[in-house]
Amino acid sequence: MSTSSAIPVRKQSLRTRVTAETAFLLTAGAILGLTGLAKISTAFGSAKLLATVDPIFGIRFRDLMQAVGLAELAVAGVCVFTKARRLATILVASLATGFLIYRLGLSWLQWTKPCGCLGNLTDALHISPHVANIILMSVLTYLLFASYLLLAISALKQRSRTA
Amino acid sequence: MMRKAYNRRDWLNKGQLPPAAAVIMYKVALLIFACSLKLAADSGTDAAVAYEAFVASPPIVEELLFEDEPMDSDHVIATFGPDRPAFYLARWQPDAFTLLSLRGTNHNKGESVSRASGRVGTFFWSYNEERGLNIYTRTDDSLIYERSNGVVHTHLADLQLVSWIMNLGVPAQEIGSIRWYEHRFKRTNSLGSLWEGELLFSSNGLPAEILFTVKDPQTGQTFHNKTRLGYGESGTLPSSIRYYTDFGPRRGGWHLMKSFRIHALRTNKAALPEEAFLYSSLNLVNTNTVLYSNDARFLLSRGMALPINVLAAHTRRELLLKRTGVIVLLALAMAVPWLLWRLTSRQKPPSTS
């Protein structure tokens, strides 16, 4: 009896984790897909900022936005269209970490201009760069904490299973 | 009598004048020709005097509309010319100055002003349609901070541009600083270069060219430049200014560096009011105003005092180190989730026994 009562509890826990993971990956995929598309569409525009050189990588913002936009779309594709949940979570965590370090780096180099991560989307949505920056920081925080939390839970689960 | 009468009638018949009348007419023609030559010479002299007087002691300029041309009228591209025609409207009097950068020759509307700067005494202002207005008042204490003051630097750059026109083709000299002596000048400018200039005249006596010799005291090099002046139909002052530099025979000789065209010049005998040099009369589009405080260490923006973070610019070495540091950190940080995954996935599977 004791064995049979333990099985439903384990199943319930697993279902909750999978549901949260799925929800996170779907939202992360949507966010990254949107920002990736915004970046790529902006990269083909004629904004003055695109011709300037990125202070960290030393390449033009146009090239950087194209590269990062493609990377975001690729990760969004993994999040939404594949069943490799662990891989998708790791990719999101890695990308979000990269964004965080990049922003900290910009701050370290005293780059004061607003980040053009949303590109032309800010104009289309009629939101100011300041508001866009707050939204992006919130999104970044969400992606970062949620992905690391899921990875940590997954690691703890695996450790408890091996123990 | 009969013969004389016959002869007179003969001249008349032949449609000719009597010899005495012809001589008189010839003398009158000579007189008119001599007078016209004298007048031409006088007008040439007047033009030279007017030119030198304008450069040495410019009048109060109420309106100076000029164009920085990408190429001259012969379609020769100016090396340091703009990509497209740039129109400017300047106003000047001693200790007061305004320059508006316009989208066209229509300067009645604030929307046509893309950039501007001005000064009245110790009050400086600069305008950019994207960033708005910057205002600064100079004091004895604030002078030492002006090396990093963007408002003052914008004003100085604009003043230098206008000095090119106000000095009627003599560049890199302060307005009203040139003193002519027998159509020549010699002076050391604020950058320490020794400039010598010689004014040459055309056949009708108008100032046509200025030949410059510039000596750089630091390198000891000597450069040769010249300005060609063009005139409108009835102008005694030039309406076009073309500036050339001699690159030597191996590099193609004289190259056109800048080409300006003066569209309108209106002077005034009486001093203009201070309001004429202020931004308030321009009806500018972007009125976001940043007020530089007197000690230039605080910005007063929308009623709030914000400290200016005055930091020295990065050296190339510092920048390289920081960029490398950020890139390495970025690569390491992005690898952290992968490392976590690898560490957790390498755990031994639980024994089934």
Short mmCIF file of C-alpha atoms in Angstrom, two decimals:
data_model
loop_
_atom_site.label_atom_id
_atom_site.label_comp_id
_atom_site.label_asym_id
_atom_site.label_seq_id
_atom_site.Cartn_x
_atom_site.Cartn_y
_atom_site.Cartn_z
CA MET A 1 0.00 0.00 0.00
CA SER A 2 2.79 2.33 0.86
CA THR A 3 4.36 1.79 -2.54
CA SER A 4 1.15 2.47 -4.36
CA SER A 5 0.52 5.70 -2.43
CA ALA A 6 3.95 7.09 -3.30
CA ILE A 7 3.50 6.78 -7.05
CA PRO A 8 0.70 9.39 -7.50
CA VAL A 9 2.70 12.00 -5.53
CA ARG A 10 5.71 11.55 -7.80
CA LYS A 11 3.52 11.79 -10.89
CA GLN A 12 1.87 14.97 -9.65
CA SER A 13 5.25 16.63 -9.02
CA LEU A 14 6.53 15.69 -12.45
CA ARG A 15 3.38 17.00 -14.13
CA THR A 16 3.68 20.36 -12.35
CA ARG A 17 7.32 20.74 -13.39
CA VAL A 18 6.61 19.82 -16.98
CA THR A 19 3.69 22.23 -17.15
CA ALA A 20 5.76 25.12 -15.76
CA GLU A 21 8.63 24.25 -18.09
CA THR A 22 6.30 24.12 -21.09
CA ALA A 23 4.69 27.41 -20.17
CA PHE A 24 8.08 29.03 -19.73
CA LEU A 25 9.42 27.70 -23.02
CA LEU A 26 6.33 28.82 -24.91
CA THR A 27 6.50 32.34 -23.47
CA ALA A 28 10.27 32.50 -23.95
CA GLY A 29 9.84 31.31 -27.55
CA ALA A 30 7.22 33.96 -28.21
CA ILE A 31 9.34 36.71 -26.64
CA LEU A 32 12.51 35.71 -28.43
CA GLY A 33 10.68 35.27 -31.71
CA LEU A 34 9.19 38.73 -31.45
CA THR A 35 12.41 40.49 -30.46
CA GLY A 36 14.36 38.48 -33.04
CA LEU A 37 12.01 39.52 -35.82
CA ALA A 38 12.11 43.14 -34.61
CA LYS A 39 15.91 43.09 -34.66
CA ILE A 40 16.15 41.62 -38.14
CA SER A 41 13.57 43.98 -39.61
CA THR A 42 15.36 46.92 -37.97
CA ALA A 43 18.72 45.73 -39.25
CA PHE A 44 17.49 46.16 -42.82
CA GLY A 45 16.26 49.70 -42.10
CA SER A 46 18.05 53.01 -42.55
CA ALA A 47 18.39 54.21 -38.96
CA LYS A 48 21.56 56.17 -38.23
CA LEU A 49 22.39 53.99 -35.26
CA LEU A 50 22.82 50.95 -37.51
CA ALA A 51 25.86 52.47 -39.18
CA THR A 52 27.61 53.12 -35.87
CA VAL A 53 29.97 50.59 -34.36
CA ASP A 54 29.03 48.55 -31.34
CA PRO A 55 31.28 49.59 -28.42
CA ILE A 56 31.90 46.01 -27.27
CA PHE A 57 32.22 43.86 -30.37
CA GLY A 58 33.55 46.58 -32.64
CA ILE A 59 31.21 45.66 -35.49
CA ARG A 60 28.36 47.68 -36.92
CA PHE A 61 25.06 47.54 -35.05
CA ARG A 62 23.42 46.43 -38.28
CA ASP A 63 25.54 43.26 -38.42
CA LEU A 64 25.22 42.66 -34.70
CA MET A 65 21.44 42.97 -34.79
CA GLN A 66 21.21 40.59 -37.72
CA ALA A 67 23.35 38.01 -35.94
CA VAL A 68 21.58 38.30 -32.59
CA GLY A 69 18.16 38.38 -34.26
CA LEU A 70 18.93 35.13 -36.08
CA ALA A 71 20.20 33.56 -32.84
CA GLU A 72 17.02 34.59 -31.03
CA LEU A 73 14.85 33.15 -33.79
CA ALA A 74 16.81 29.90 -33.67
CA VAL A 75 16.39 29.61 -29.90
CA ALA A 76 12.71 30.51 -30.22
CA GLY A 77 12.37 27.69 -32.76
CA VAL A 78 13.98 25.21 -30.37
CA CYS A 79 11.69 26.40 -27.56
CA VAL A 80 8.47 26.08 -29.52
CA PHE A 81 8.96 23.40 -32.14
CA THR A 82 11.16 20.75 -30.48
CA LYS A 83 10.73 18.46 -27.52
CA ALA A 84 14.26 19.03 -26.27
CA ARG A 85 13.11 20.97 -23.23
CA ARG A 86 16.34 20.81 -21.33
CA LEU A 87 18.32 22.02 -24.32
CA ALA A 88 15.82 24.83 -24.91
CA THR A 89 16.02 25.95 -21.27
CA ILE A 90 19.80 25.95 -21.42
CA LEU A 91 19.77 27.95 -24.64
CA VAL A 92 17.41 30.52 -23.15
CA ALA A 93 19.52 30.76 -19.99
CA SER A 94 22.67 31.15 -22.04
CA LEU A 95 21.16 33.85 -24.25
CA ALA A 96 19.68 35.74 -21.30
CA THR A 97 23.05 35.60 -19.51
CA GLY A 98 24.68 36.96 -22.62
CA PHE A 99 22.22 39.84 -22.76
CA LEU A 100 22.81 40.62 -19.09
CA ILE A 101 26.59 40.69 -19.45
CA TYR A 102 26.29 42.75 -22.64
CA ARG A 103 24.18 45.35 -20.88
CA LEU A 104 26.53 45.45 -17.91
CA GLY A 105 29.41 45.83 -20.34
CA LEU A 106 27.71 48.75 -22.04
CA SER A 107 27.24 50.38 -18.68
CA TRP A 108 30.91 49.76 -17.82
CA LEU A 109 31.96 51.40 -21.06
CA GLN A 110 29.68 54.34 -20.23
CA TRP A 111 27.47 53.79 -23.24
CA THR A 112 24.51 56.02 -22.45
CA LYS A 113 22.36 55.60 -25.55
CA PRO A 114 19.18 53.53 -25.17
CA CYS A 115 19.42 49.94 -26.29
CA GLY A 116 17.84 49.41 -29.70
CA CYS A 117 16.92 45.80 -28.96
CA LEU A 118 13.30 46.27 -30.00
CA GLY A 119 14.29 48.20 -33.08
CA ASN A 120 11.41 49.67 -35.07
CA LEU A 121 8.91 47.89 -32.85
CA THR A 122 8.99 50.81 -30.41
CA ASP A 123 7.82 53.15 -33.18
CA ALA A 124 5.14 50.73 -34.31
CA LEU A 125 3.85 50.34 -30.75
CA HIS A 126 4.21 54.09 -30.05
CA ILE A 127 6.29 53.56 -26.92
CA SER A 128 9.23 55.66 -25.87
CA PRO A 129 12.77 54.22 -25.72
CA HIS A 130 12.66 54.61 -21.93
CA VAL A 131 9.50 52.50 -21.61
CA ALA A 132 10.90 49.99 -24.09
CA ASN A 133 14.02 49.72 -21.97
CA ILE A 134 11.97 48.99 -18.83
CA ILE A 135 9.95 46.34 -20.68
CA LEU A 136 13.09 44.69 -22.01
CA MET A 137 14.73 44.66 -18.59
CA SER A 138 11.63 43.02 -17.13
CA VAL A 139 11.62 40.43 -19.91
CA LEU A 140 15.32 39.78 -19.45
CA THR A 141 14.84 39.33 -15.70
CA TYR A 142 12.01 36.89 -16.33
CA LEU A 143 13.98 34.84 -18.85
CA LEU A 144 17.06 34.80 -16.68
CA PHE A 145 15.48 33.85 -13.37
CA ALA A 146 12.94 31.42 -14.78
CA SER A 147 15.49 29.57 -16.91
CA TYR A 148 18.02 29.26 -14.08
CA LEU A 149 15.27 28.27 -11.65
CA LEU A 150 14.10 25.51 -13.97
CA LEU A 151 17.66 24.35 -14.51
CA ALA A 152 18.28 24.31 -10.76
CA ILE A 153 15.07 22.38 -10.07
CA SER A 154 15.98 19.94 -12.80
CA ALA A 155 19.47 19.48 -11.37
CA LEU A 156 18.12 18.98 -7.85
CA LYS A 157 15.60 16.44 -9.11
CA GLN A 158 18.31 14.56 -10.90
CA ARG A 159 20.52 14.62 -7.83
CA SER A 160 17.69 13.40 -5.60
CA ARG A 161 17.04 10.61 -8.07
CA THR A 162 20.70 9.57 -8.07
CA ALA A 163 20.99 9.77 -4.28
CA MET B 1 32.38 131.16 -101.70
CA MET B 2 30.93 129.16 -104.46
CA ARG B 3 33.60 126.52 -104.03
CA LYS B 4 33.13 126.40 -100.22
CA ALA B 5 29.41 126.17 -100.67
CA TYR B 6 29.95 123.48 -103.19
CA ASN B 7 32.35 121.59 -100.87
CA ARG B 8 29.94 121.76 -97.90
CA ARG B 9 27.16 120.56 -100.10
CA ASP B 10 29.48 117.82 -101.33
CA TRP B 11 30.10 116.55 -97.76
CA LEU B 12 26.45 116.73 -97.06
CA ASN B 13 25.71 114.90 -100.23
CA LYS B 14 28.20 112.22 -99.30
CA GLY B 15 26.64 111.94 -95.81
CA GLN B 16 29.86 113.01 -94.08
CA LEU B 17 30.61 115.60 -91.41
CA PRO B 18 32.82 118.59 -92.01
CA PRO B 19 36.45 117.96 -90.90
CA ALA B 20 36.21 120.30 -87.91
CA ALA B 21 33.12 118.53 -86.59
CA ALA B 22 34.78 115.17 -87.08
CA VAL B 23 37.76 116.32 -85.05
CA ILE B 24 35.46 117.54 -82.30
CA MET B 25 33.54 114.26 -82.31
CA TYR B 26 36.80 112.32 -82.20
CA LYS B 27 37.94 114.34 -79.20
CA VAL B 28 34.61 113.82 -77.45
CA ALA B 29 34.86 110.08 -78.06
CA LEU B 30 38.37 110.04 -76.64
CA LEU B 31 37.19 111.98 -73.62
CA ILE B 32 34.31 109.57 -73.02
CA PHE B 33 36.65 106.60 -73.37
CA ALA B 34 39.14 108.13 -70.95
CA CYS B 35 36.39 108.95 -68.50
CA SER B 36 35.03 105.44 -68.66
CA LEU B 37 38.50 104.04 -68.05
CA LYS B 38 38.91 106.37 -65.11
CA LEU B 39 35.49 105.41 -63.78
CA ALA B 40 36.29 101.75 -64.15
CA ALA B 41 39.57 102.25 -62.35
CA ASP B 42 37.83 104.21 -59.64
CA SER B 43 35.14 101.56 -59.22
CA GLY B 44 37.89 98.92 -59.03
CA THR B 45 39.66 100.96 -56.41
CA ASP B 46 36.38 101.43 -54.60
CA ALA B 47 35.77 97.69 -54.69
CA ALA B 48 39.23 97.01 -53.29
CA VAL B 49 38.74 99.58 -50.56
CA ALA B 50 35.29 98.20 -49.77
CA TYR B 51 36.62 94.64 -49.67
CA GLU B 52 39.53 95.44 -47.37
CA ALA B 53 37.40 97.65 -45.14
CA PHE B 54 34.76 94.92 -44.80
CA VAL B 55 37.34 92.32 -43.84
CA ALA B 56 39.29 94.55 -41.48
CA SER B 57 36.31 96.10 -39.79
CA PRO B 58 33.10 94.25 -40.65
CA PRO B 59 29.83 96.10 -40.28
CA ILE B 60 26.94 94.84 -38.21
CA VAL B 61 25.48 92.00 -40.24
CA GLU B 62 21.75 91.66 -39.86
CA GLU B 63 21.39 88.87 -42.36
CA LEU B 64 24.00 86.74 -44.08
CA LEU B 65 22.49 83.87 -46.03
CA PHE B 66 25.12 81.60 -47.52
CA GLU B 67 25.40 78.14 -48.93
CA ASP B 68 28.09 75.55 -48.38
CA GLU B 69 28.19 73.92 -51.79
CA PRO B 70 29.13 70.31 -52.55
CA MET B 71 30.63 71.50 -55.84
CA ASP B 72 31.34 74.79 -57.49
CA SER B 73 29.59 76.26 -60.54
CA ASP B 74 31.99 74.33 -62.80
CA HIS B 75 30.82 71.07 -61.16
CA VAL B 76 34.17 70.51 -59.49
CA ILE B 77 33.56 68.62 -56.24
CA ALA B 78 34.81 70.35 -53.11
CA THR B 79 36.96 67.96 -51.09
CA PHE B 80 35.63 69.17 -47.75
CA GLY B 81 32.20 70.12 -49.06
CA PRO B 82 28.95 68.66 -47.73
CA ASP B 83 27.09 65.82 -49.47
CA ARG B 84 24.21 68.12 -50.33
CA PRO B 85 23.87 71.92 -50.34
CA ALA B 86 23.85 73.27 -46.79
CA PHE B 87 22.25 76.64 -46.16
CA TYR B 88 23.15 78.89 -43.25
CA LEU B 89 21.79 82.13 -41.93
CA ALA B 90 24.17 84.17 -39.80
CA ARG B 91 23.85 87.35 -37.81
CA TRP B 92 26.83 89.11 -36.32
CA GLN B 93 27.88 92.14 -34.37
CA PRO B 94 30.74 92.57 -31.93
CA ASP B 95 30.09 90.28 -28.94
CA ALA B 96 26.92 88.76 -30.41
CA PHE B 97 26.42 86.03 -32.98
CA THR B 98 23.84 83.62 -34.32
CA LEU B 99 24.07 80.87 -36.90
CA LEU B 100 21.11 78.82 -38.11
CA SER B 101 21.52 75.70 -40.18
CA LEU B 102 18.57 75.62 -42.55
CA ARG B 103 16.93 73.02 -44.75
CA GLY B 104 16.59 75.54 -47.57
CA THR B 105 16.69 79.22 -48.25
CA ASN B 106 13.32 79.72 -46.55
CA HIS B 107 14.18 80.77 -43.02
CA ASN B 108 10.94 82.24 -41.77
CA LYS B 109 9.80 79.14 -39.93
CA GLY B 110 11.23 77.40 -36.89
CA GLU B 111 10.71 74.02 -38.58
CA SER B 112 13.31 74.87 -41.18
CA VAL B 113 16.03 75.18 -38.51
CA SER B 114 17.80 71.87 -37.97
CA ARG B 115 20.67 73.19 -35.89
CA ALA B 116 21.62 76.55 -34.45
CA SER B 117 23.85 78.32 -31.99
CA GLY B 118 24.20 81.80 -30.63
CA ARG B 119 25.89 84.07 -28.19
CA VAL B 120 25.10 87.40 -26.59
CA GLY B 121 27.89 88.56 -24.32
CA THR B 122 28.34 85.84 -21.72
CA PHE B 123 25.18 83.94 -22.65
CA PHE B 124 25.60 80.96 -25.00
CA TRP B 125 22.99 78.68 -26.49
CA SER B 126 22.95 75.81 -28.95
CA TYR B 127 20.06 73.97 -30.57
CA ASN B 128 19.57 70.63 -32.23
CA GLU B 129 16.12 69.64 -33.43
CA GLU B 130 16.57 66.13 -32.01
CA ARG B 131 18.04 67.06 -28.63
CA GLY B 132 16.56 70.52 -28.03
CA LEU B 133 18.19 73.55 -26.45
CA ASN B 134 21.34 73.83 -24.36
CA ILE B 135 21.89 77.05 -22.48
CA TYR B 136 24.96 78.28 -20.65
CA THR B 137 25.97 81.52 -18.95
CA ARG B 138 29.69 82.14 -18.56
CA THR B 139 31.03 83.37 -15.25
CA ASP B 140 34.53 83.91 -13.94
CA ASP B 141 34.33 80.59 -12.09
CA SER B 142 32.94 78.60 -15.00
CA LEU B 143 35.67 79.54 -17.46
CA ILE B 144 37.94 76.73 -16.33
CA TYR B 145 35.27 74.15 -17.12
CA GLU B 146 34.65 75.31 -20.67
CA ARG B 147 37.03 72.78 -22.20
CA SER B 148 34.28 70.23 -21.83
CA ASN B 149 31.39 72.57 -22.46
CA GLY B 150 29.51 71.49 -25.57
CA VAL B 151 27.56 74.73 -25.84
CA VAL B 152 30.72 76.81 -26.06
CA HIS B 153 32.38 74.39 -28.48
CA THR B 154 29.36 74.43 -30.78
CA HIS B 155 29.43 78.21 -30.75
CA LEU B 156 33.15 78.32 -31.55
CA ALA B 157 32.81 75.84 -34.42
CA ASP B 158 29.94 77.81 -35.93
CA LEU B 159 31.82 81.07 -35.47
CA GLN B 160 34.79 79.61 -37.33
CA LEU B 161 32.54 78.62 -40.23
CA VAL B 162 31.03 82.08 -40.44
CA SER B 163 34.44 83.77 -40.13
CA TRP B 164 35.27 82.23 -43.52
CA ILE B 165 32.45 84.24 -45.08
CA MET B 166 32.76 87.33 -42.89
CA ASN B 167 36.45 87.52 -43.80
CA LEU B 168 35.38 87.22 -47.46
CA GLY B 169 37.40 84.13 -48.23
CA VAL B 170 40.19 84.36 -45.66
CA PRO B 171 39.90 81.24 -43.50
CA ALA B 172 41.02 80.42 -39.96
CA GLN B 173 41.14 84.03 -38.77
CA GLU B 174 39.00 85.69 -36.18
CA ILE B 175 36.36 88.04 -37.54
CA GLY B 176 37.71 91.58 -37.92
CA SER B 177 41.27 90.59 -37.01
CA ILE B 178 42.94 91.12 -40.40
CA ARG B 179 44.84 94.32 -41.08
CA TRP B 180 45.75 95.07 -44.70
CA TYR B 181 48.92 96.83 -45.76
CA GLU B 182 49.30 97.42 -49.48
CA HIS B 183 46.83 94.61 -50.19
CA ARG B 184 48.72 92.18 -47.96
CA PHE B 185 48.30 90.88 -44.45
CA LYS B 186 50.40 88.83 -42.08
CA ARG B 187 49.25 87.45 -38.76
CA THR B 188 49.44 84.47 -36.44
CA ASN B 189 46.04 82.96 -35.78
CA SER B 190 44.71 81.43 -32.58
CA LEU B 191 46.12 78.01 -33.55
CA GLY B 192 49.62 79.43 -33.79
CA SER B 193 49.96 79.25 -37.59
CA LEU B 194 51.51 82.18 -39.39
CA TRP B 195 49.29 83.30 -42.26
CA GLU B 196 50.40 85.62 -45.03
CA GLY B 197 47.96 86.77 -47.67
CA GLU B 198 48.17 88.79 -50.84
CA LEU B 199 45.16 90.24 -52.59
CA LEU B 200 45.21 90.11 -56.39
CA PHE B 201 42.89 92.04 -58.67
CA SER B 202 41.19 91.33 -61.95
CA SER B 203 41.53 93.52 -65.02
CA ASN B 204 38.55 95.61 -63.92
CA GLY B 205 40.08 96.22 -60.53
CA LEU B 206 37.92 93.87 -58.47
CA PRO B 207 39.59 91.64 -55.84
CA ALA B 208 39.80 88.30 -57.64
CA GLU B 209 42.19 86.08 -55.68
CA ILE B 210 43.92 85.89 -52.34
CA LEU B 211 47.11 83.88 -52.22
CA PHE B 212 47.99 82.41 -48.83
CA THR B 213 51.18 81.05 -47.38
CA VAL B 214 50.69 79.22 -44.11
CA LYS B 215 53.60 78.25 -41.90
CA ASP B 216 53.15 75.67 -39.19
CA PRO B 217 55.57 76.58 -36.39
CA GLN B 218 55.54 73.06 -34.92
CA THR B 219 56.45 71.12 -38.05
CA GLY B 220 58.05 73.98 -39.96
CA GLN B 221 56.02 73.07 -43.02
CA THR B 222 54.68 75.66 -45.41
CA PHE B 223 51.36 75.30 -47.22
CA HIS B 224 50.02 77.23 -50.15
CA ASN B 225 46.35 78.00 -50.47
CA LYS B 226 44.28 80.45 -52.40
CA THR B 227 40.77 81.81 -52.53
CA ARG B 228 39.02 82.77 -55.75
CA LEU B 229 36.29 85.35 -55.52
CA GLY B 230 33.33 85.63 -57.85
CA TYR B 231 30.91 88.49 -58.22
CA GLY B 232 27.27 88.94 -59.06
CA GLU B 233 26.02 91.34 -61.70
CA SER B 234 26.10 94.49 -59.63
CA GLY B 235 28.04 93.52 -56.56
CA THR B 236 31.16 95.16 -55.25
CA LEU B 237 31.55 92.45 -52.60
CA PRO B 238 32.07 88.85 -53.71
CA SER B 239 29.14 86.48 -54.02
CA SER B 240 31.11 83.26 -54.36
CA ILE B 241 34.14 82.02 -52.47
CA ARG B 242 36.20 79.04 -53.59
CA TYR B 243 39.09 77.84 -51.50
CA TYR B 244 41.92 75.80 -53.00
CA THR B 245 44.98 74.05 -51.62
CA ASP B 246 48.11 73.34 -53.61
CA PHE B 247 49.09 69.69 -53.30
CA GLY B 248 52.10 70.10 -55.56
CA PRO B 249 52.61 68.98 -59.15
CA ARG B 250 52.82 65.29 -58.26
CA ARG B 251 49.43 65.30 -56.57
CA GLY B 252 47.52 67.24 -59.14
CA GLY B 253 48.29 70.82 -58.15
CA TRP B 254 45.41 72.93 -56.89
CA HIS B 255 42.39 71.14 -55.41
CA LEU B 256 39.08 72.75 -54.54
CA MET B 257 38.54 72.36 -50.80
CA LYS B 258 35.44 74.44 -50.06
CA SER B 259 32.94 76.37 -52.11
CA PHE B 260 30.58 78.94 -50.65
CA ARG B 261 27.92 81.07 -52.26
CA ILE B 262 26.57 84.18 -50.59
CA HIS B 263 22.88 84.55 -51.35
CA ALA B 264 22.07 87.62 -49.29
CA LEU B 265 23.99 90.10 -47.20
CA ARG B 266 22.23 92.85 -45.29
CA THR B 267 24.20 95.13 -43.03
CA ASN B 268 23.02 97.60 -40.46
CA LYS B 269 24.56 100.75 -39.10
CA ALA B 270 22.85 100.61 -35.72
CA ALA B 271 23.50 97.82 -33.25
CA LEU B 272 20.87 95.10 -33.21
CA PRO B 273 18.95 94.38 -30.01
CA GLU B 274 19.97 91.39 -27.90
CA GLU B 275 16.70 89.63 -28.72
CA ALA B 276 17.85 89.33 -32.32
CA PHE B 277 20.51 86.87 -31.20
CA LEU B 278 18.36 84.77 -28.89
CA TYR B 279 16.58 81.51 -29.65
CA SER B 280 13.28 82.83 -28.30
CA SER B 281 12.52 84.74 -31.49
CA LEU B 282 13.03 81.68 -33.70
CA ASN B 283 9.93 79.65 -32.76
CA LEU B 284 12.00 76.46 -32.60
CA VAL B 285 10.26 73.09 -32.74
CA ASN B 286 12.03 71.22 -29.94
CA THR B 287 11.88 73.26 -26.75
CA ASN B 288 13.33 70.65 -24.38
CA THR B 289 15.84 72.78 -22.54
CA VAL B 290 18.94 71.79 -20.63
CA LEU B 291 20.45 74.58 -18.60
CA TYR B 292 24.16 74.35 -17.87
CA SER B 293 24.78 75.82 -14.44
CA ASN B 294 27.35 78.50 -13.83
CA ASP B 295 30.03 76.16 -12.52
CA ALA B 296 29.16 73.65 -15.26
CA ARG B 297 29.12 70.78 -12.82
CA PHE B 298 25.38 70.45 -12.52
CA LEU B 299 22.65 70.30 -15.08
CA LEU B 300 19.35 71.92 -14.28
CA SER B 301 16.85 69.95 -16.27
CA ARG B 302 13.13 70.50 -15.79
CA GLY B 303 13.67 72.03 -12.41
CA MET B 304 15.95 69.28 -11.11
CA ALA B 305 19.67 69.63 -10.43
CA LEU B 306 21.52 66.67 -11.84
CA PRO B 307 25.25 66.20 -11.24
CA ILE B 308 27.36 65.91 -14.36
CA ASN B 309 29.48 62.81 -14.30
CA VAL B 310 32.72 64.32 -15.51
CA LEU B 311 34.95 61.43 -16.42
CA ALA B 312 38.06 61.44 -18.51
CA ALA B 313 37.65 59.76 -21.88
CA HIS B 314 38.94 56.22 -22.19
CA THR B 315 42.37 55.76 -23.63
CA ARG B 316 42.69 53.31 -26.50
CA ARG B 317 44.41 50.81 -24.20
CA GLU B 318 41.72 51.07 -21.53
CA LEU B 319 39.00 50.65 -24.10
CA LEU B 320 40.67 47.59 -25.59
CA LEU B 321 41.14 46.01 -22.17
CA LYS B 322 37.55 46.66 -21.15
CA ARG B 323 36.14 45.37 -24.40
CA THR B 324 38.24 42.22 -24.22
CA GLY B 325 37.18 41.76 -20.60
CA VAL B 326 33.51 42.08 -21.47
CA ILE B 327 33.77 39.65 -24.40
CA VAL B 328 35.62 37.04 -22.31
CA LEU B 329 33.14 37.43 -19.47
CA LEU B 330 30.28 37.18 -21.94
CA ALA B 331 31.63 33.93 -23.38
CA LEU B 332 32.21 32.45 -19.92
CA ALA B 333 28.82 33.54 -18.59
CA MET B 334 27.01 32.15 -21.61
CA ALA B 335 28.78 28.84 -21.06
CA VAL B 336 27.61 28.57 -17.44
CA PRO B 337 24.24 26.92 -18.24
CA TRP B 338 26.03 24.41 -20.48
CA LEU B 339 28.50 23.61 -17.73
CA LEU B 340 25.66 23.12 -15.26
CA TRP B 341 23.96 20.79 -17.69
CA ARG B 342 27.13 18.79 -18.23
CA LEU B 343 27.82 18.54 -14.51
CA THR B 344 24.32 17.35 -13.71
CA SER B 345 24.09 14.95 -16.63
CA ARG B 346 27.38 13.26 -15.67
CA GLN B 347 25.88 12.02 -12.41
CA LYS B 348 26.02 8.29 -12.15
CA PRO B 349 22.67 6.62 -12.68
CA PRO B 350 21.20 5.03 -9.58
CA SER B 351 22.10 1.43 -9.11
CA THR B 352 19.24 -0.88 -9.87
CA SER B 353 20.43 -3.57 -7.48
#
